[in-house]
PDB file of C-alpha atoms in Angstrom:
ATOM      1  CA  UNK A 268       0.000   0.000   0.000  1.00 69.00           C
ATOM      2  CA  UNK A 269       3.098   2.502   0.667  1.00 79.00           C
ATOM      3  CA  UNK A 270       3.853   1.952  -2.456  1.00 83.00           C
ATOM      4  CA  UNK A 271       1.315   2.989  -4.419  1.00 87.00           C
ATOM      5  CA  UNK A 272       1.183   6.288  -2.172  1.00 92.00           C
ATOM      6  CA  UNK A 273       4.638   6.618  -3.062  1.00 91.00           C
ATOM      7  CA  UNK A 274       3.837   6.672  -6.885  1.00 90.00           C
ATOM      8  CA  UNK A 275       0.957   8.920  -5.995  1.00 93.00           C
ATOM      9  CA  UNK A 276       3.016  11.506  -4.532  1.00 95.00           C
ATOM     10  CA  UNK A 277       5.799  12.109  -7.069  1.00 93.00           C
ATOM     11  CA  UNK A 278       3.380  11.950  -9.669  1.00 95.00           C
ATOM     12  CA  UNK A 279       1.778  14.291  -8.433  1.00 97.00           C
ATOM     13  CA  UNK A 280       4.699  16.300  -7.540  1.00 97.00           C
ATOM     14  CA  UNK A 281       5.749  16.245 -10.861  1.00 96.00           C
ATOM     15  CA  UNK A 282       2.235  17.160 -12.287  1.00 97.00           C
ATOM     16  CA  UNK A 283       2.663  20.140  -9.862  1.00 97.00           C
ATOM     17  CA  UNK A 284       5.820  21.182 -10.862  1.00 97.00           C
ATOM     18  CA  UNK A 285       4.900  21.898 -14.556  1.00 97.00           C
ATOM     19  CA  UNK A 286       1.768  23.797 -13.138  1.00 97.00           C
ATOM     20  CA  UNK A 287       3.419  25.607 -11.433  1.00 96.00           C
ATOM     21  CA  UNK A 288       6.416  26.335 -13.915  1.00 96.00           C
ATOM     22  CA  UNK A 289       3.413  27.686 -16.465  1.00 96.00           C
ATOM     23  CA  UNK A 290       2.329  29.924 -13.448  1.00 96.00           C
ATOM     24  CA  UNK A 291       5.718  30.880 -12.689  1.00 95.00           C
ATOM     25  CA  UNK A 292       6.351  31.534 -16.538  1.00 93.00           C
ATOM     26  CA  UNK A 293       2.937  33.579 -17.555  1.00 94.00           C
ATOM     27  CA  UNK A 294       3.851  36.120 -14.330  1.00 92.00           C
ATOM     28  CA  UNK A 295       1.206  34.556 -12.382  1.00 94.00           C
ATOM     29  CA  UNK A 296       3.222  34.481  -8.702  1.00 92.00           C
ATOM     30  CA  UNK A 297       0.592  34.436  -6.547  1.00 95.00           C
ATOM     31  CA  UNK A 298      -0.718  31.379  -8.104  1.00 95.00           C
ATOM     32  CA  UNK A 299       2.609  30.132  -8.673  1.00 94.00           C
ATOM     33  CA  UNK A 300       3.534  30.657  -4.849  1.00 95.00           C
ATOM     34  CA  UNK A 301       0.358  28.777  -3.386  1.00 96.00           C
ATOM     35  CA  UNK A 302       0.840  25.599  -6.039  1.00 96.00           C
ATOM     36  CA  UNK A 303       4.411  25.620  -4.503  1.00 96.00           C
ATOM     37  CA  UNK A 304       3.602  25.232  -1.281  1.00 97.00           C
ATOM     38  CA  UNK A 305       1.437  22.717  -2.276  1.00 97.00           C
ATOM     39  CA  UNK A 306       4.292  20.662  -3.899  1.00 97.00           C
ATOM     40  CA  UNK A 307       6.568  21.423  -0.895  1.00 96.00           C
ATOM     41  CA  UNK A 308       3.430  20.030   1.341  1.00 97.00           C
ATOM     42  CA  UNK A 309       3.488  16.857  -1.446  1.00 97.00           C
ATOM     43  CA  UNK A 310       7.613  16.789  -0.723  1.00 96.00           C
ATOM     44  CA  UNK A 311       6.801  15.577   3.067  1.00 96.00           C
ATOM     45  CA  UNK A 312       4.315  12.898   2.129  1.00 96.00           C
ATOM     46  CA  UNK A 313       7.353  11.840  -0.508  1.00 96.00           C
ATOM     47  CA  UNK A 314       9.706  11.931   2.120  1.00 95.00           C
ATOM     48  CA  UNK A 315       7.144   9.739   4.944  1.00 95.00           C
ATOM     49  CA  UNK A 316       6.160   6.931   2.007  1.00 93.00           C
ATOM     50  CA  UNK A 317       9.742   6.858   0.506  1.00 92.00           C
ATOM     51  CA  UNK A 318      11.073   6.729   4.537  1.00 92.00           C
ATOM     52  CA  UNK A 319       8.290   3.690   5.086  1.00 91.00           C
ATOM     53  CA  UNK A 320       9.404   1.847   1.883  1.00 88.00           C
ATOM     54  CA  UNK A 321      13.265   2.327   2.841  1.00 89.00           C
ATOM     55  CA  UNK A 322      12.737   1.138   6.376  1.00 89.00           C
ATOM     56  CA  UNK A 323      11.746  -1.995   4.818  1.00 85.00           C
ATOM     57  CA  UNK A 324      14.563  -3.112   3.396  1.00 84.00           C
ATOM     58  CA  UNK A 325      16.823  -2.338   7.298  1.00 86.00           C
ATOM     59  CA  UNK A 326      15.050  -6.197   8.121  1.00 79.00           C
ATOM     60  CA  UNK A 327      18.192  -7.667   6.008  1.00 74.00           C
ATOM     61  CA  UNK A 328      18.705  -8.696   2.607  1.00 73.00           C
ATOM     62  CA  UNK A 329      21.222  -7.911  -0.128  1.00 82.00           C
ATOM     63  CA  UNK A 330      19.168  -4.700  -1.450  1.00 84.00           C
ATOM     64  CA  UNK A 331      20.115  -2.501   1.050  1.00 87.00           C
ATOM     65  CA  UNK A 332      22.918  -0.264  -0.498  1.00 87.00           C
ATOM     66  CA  UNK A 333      20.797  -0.095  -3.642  1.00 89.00           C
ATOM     67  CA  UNK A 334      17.132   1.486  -1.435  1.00 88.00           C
ATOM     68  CA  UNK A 335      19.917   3.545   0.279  1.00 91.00           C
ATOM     69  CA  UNK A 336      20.943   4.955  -3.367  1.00 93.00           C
ATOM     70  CA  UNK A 337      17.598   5.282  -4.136  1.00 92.00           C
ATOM     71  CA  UNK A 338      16.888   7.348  -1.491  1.00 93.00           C
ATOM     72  CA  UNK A 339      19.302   9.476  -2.217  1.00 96.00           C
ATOM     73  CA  UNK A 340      18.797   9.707  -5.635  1.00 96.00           C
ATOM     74  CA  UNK A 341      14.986  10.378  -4.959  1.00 95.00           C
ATOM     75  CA  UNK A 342      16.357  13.456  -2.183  1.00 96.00           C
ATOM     76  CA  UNK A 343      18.179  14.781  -5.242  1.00 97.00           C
ATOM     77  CA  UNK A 344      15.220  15.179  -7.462  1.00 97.00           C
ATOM     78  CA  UNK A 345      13.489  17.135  -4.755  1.00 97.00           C
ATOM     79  CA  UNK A 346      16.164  19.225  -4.454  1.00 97.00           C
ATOM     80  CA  UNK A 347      16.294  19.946  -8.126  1.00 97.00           C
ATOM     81  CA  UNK A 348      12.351  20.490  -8.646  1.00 97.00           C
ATOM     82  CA  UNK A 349      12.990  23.075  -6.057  1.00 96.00           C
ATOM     83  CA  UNK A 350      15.786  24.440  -7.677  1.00 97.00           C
ATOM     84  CA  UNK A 351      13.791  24.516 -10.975  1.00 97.00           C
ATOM     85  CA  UNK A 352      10.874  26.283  -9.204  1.00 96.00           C
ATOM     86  CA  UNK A 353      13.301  29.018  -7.421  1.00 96.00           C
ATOM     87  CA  UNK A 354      14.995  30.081 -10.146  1.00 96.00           C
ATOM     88  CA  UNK A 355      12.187  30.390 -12.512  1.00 94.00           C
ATOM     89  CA  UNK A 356      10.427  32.383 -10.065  1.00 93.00           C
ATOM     90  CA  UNK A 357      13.201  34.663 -10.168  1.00 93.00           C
ATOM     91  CA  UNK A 358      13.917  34.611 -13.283  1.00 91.00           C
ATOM     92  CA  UNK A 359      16.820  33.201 -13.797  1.00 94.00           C
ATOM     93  CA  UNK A 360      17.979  30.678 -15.946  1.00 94.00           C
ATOM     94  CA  UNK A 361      17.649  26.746 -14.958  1.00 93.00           C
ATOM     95  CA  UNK A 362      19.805  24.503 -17.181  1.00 96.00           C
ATOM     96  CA  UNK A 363      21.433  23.034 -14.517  1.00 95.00           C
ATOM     97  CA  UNK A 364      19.026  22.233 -12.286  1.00 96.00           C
ATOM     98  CA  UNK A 365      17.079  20.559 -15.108  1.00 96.00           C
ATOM     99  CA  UNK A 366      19.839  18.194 -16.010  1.00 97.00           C
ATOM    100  CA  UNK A 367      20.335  17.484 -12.501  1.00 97.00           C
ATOM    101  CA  UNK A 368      16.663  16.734 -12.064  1.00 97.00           C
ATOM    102  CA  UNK A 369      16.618  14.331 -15.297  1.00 97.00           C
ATOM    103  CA  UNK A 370      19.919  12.506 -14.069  1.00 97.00           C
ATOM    104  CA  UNK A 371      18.657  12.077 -10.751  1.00 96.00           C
ATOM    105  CA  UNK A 372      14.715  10.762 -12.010  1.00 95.00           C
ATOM    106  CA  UNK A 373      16.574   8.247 -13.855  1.00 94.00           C
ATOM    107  CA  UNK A 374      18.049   6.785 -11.441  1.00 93.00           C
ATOM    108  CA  UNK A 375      15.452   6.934  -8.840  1.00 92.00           C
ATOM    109  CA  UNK A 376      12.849   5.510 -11.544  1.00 90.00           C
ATOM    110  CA  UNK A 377      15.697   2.910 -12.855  1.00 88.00           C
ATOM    111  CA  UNK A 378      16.452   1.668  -8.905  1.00 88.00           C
ATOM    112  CA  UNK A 379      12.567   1.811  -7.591  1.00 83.00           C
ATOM    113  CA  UNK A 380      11.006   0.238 -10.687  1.00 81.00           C
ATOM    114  CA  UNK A 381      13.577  -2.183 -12.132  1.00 78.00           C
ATOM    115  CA  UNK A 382      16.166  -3.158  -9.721  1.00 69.00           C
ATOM    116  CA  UNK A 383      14.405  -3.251  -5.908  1.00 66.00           C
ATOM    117  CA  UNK A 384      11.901  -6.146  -5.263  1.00 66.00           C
ATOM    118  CA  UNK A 385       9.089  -3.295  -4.014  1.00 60.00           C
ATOM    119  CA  UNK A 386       9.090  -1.757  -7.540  1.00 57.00           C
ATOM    120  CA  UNK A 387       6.292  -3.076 -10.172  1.00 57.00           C
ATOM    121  CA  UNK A 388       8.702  -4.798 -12.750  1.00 51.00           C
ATOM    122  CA  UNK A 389       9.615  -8.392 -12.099  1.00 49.00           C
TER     123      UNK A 389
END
């Protein structure tokens, strides 16, 4: 059941992120600011589910290192939607923080759907 609350949560985090990037980039701030603190509202509920799911894997088992990676990986996406989100507000550019945020989704979507046993891939 974490799982799927997991899923729920970053995709809606991500859904929130472009909303807020369009109300970011039409000059709508007020709009932009409330949907942000939204998605930093969403970022807890990530961080409890993706904490539950992680605490699973301290029982024992091989997988460990790998959830612990994961985790990471998934604290470094948040980091870089907010980076994304910061900038833009101010204007500024966001290259960076975009690769970072692709790099870092890739491996947190590569480790939690692929490689660990809670994922939905065999």
């Amino acid at each position: 059941m974490t799982t799927h609350m997991h899923i729920t949560a970053w995709a809606l985090a991500l859904i929130l992120l472009i909303v807020t990037l369009i109300m970011y980039k039409q000059g709508k701030a007020k709009p932009g600011k409330i949907l942000h603190m939204i998605l930093r509202l969403d970022y807890l509920f990530i961080l409890y589910t993706g904490g539950d799911l992680l605490a699973t894997y301290f029982g024992g088992g091989d997988m460990l290192p790998e959830a612990i990676v994961k985790g990471v990986a998934g604290l470094w996406v948040i980091v870089a939607m907010e980076l994304i989100l910061v900038k833009t507000s101010k204007a500024k550019p966001a290259k960076g923080a975009w690769i970072q945020l692709v790099i870092a989704l890739l491996i947190t979507l590569i480790l939690g759907f692929g490689r660990l046993p809670l994922g939905i891939l065999p």
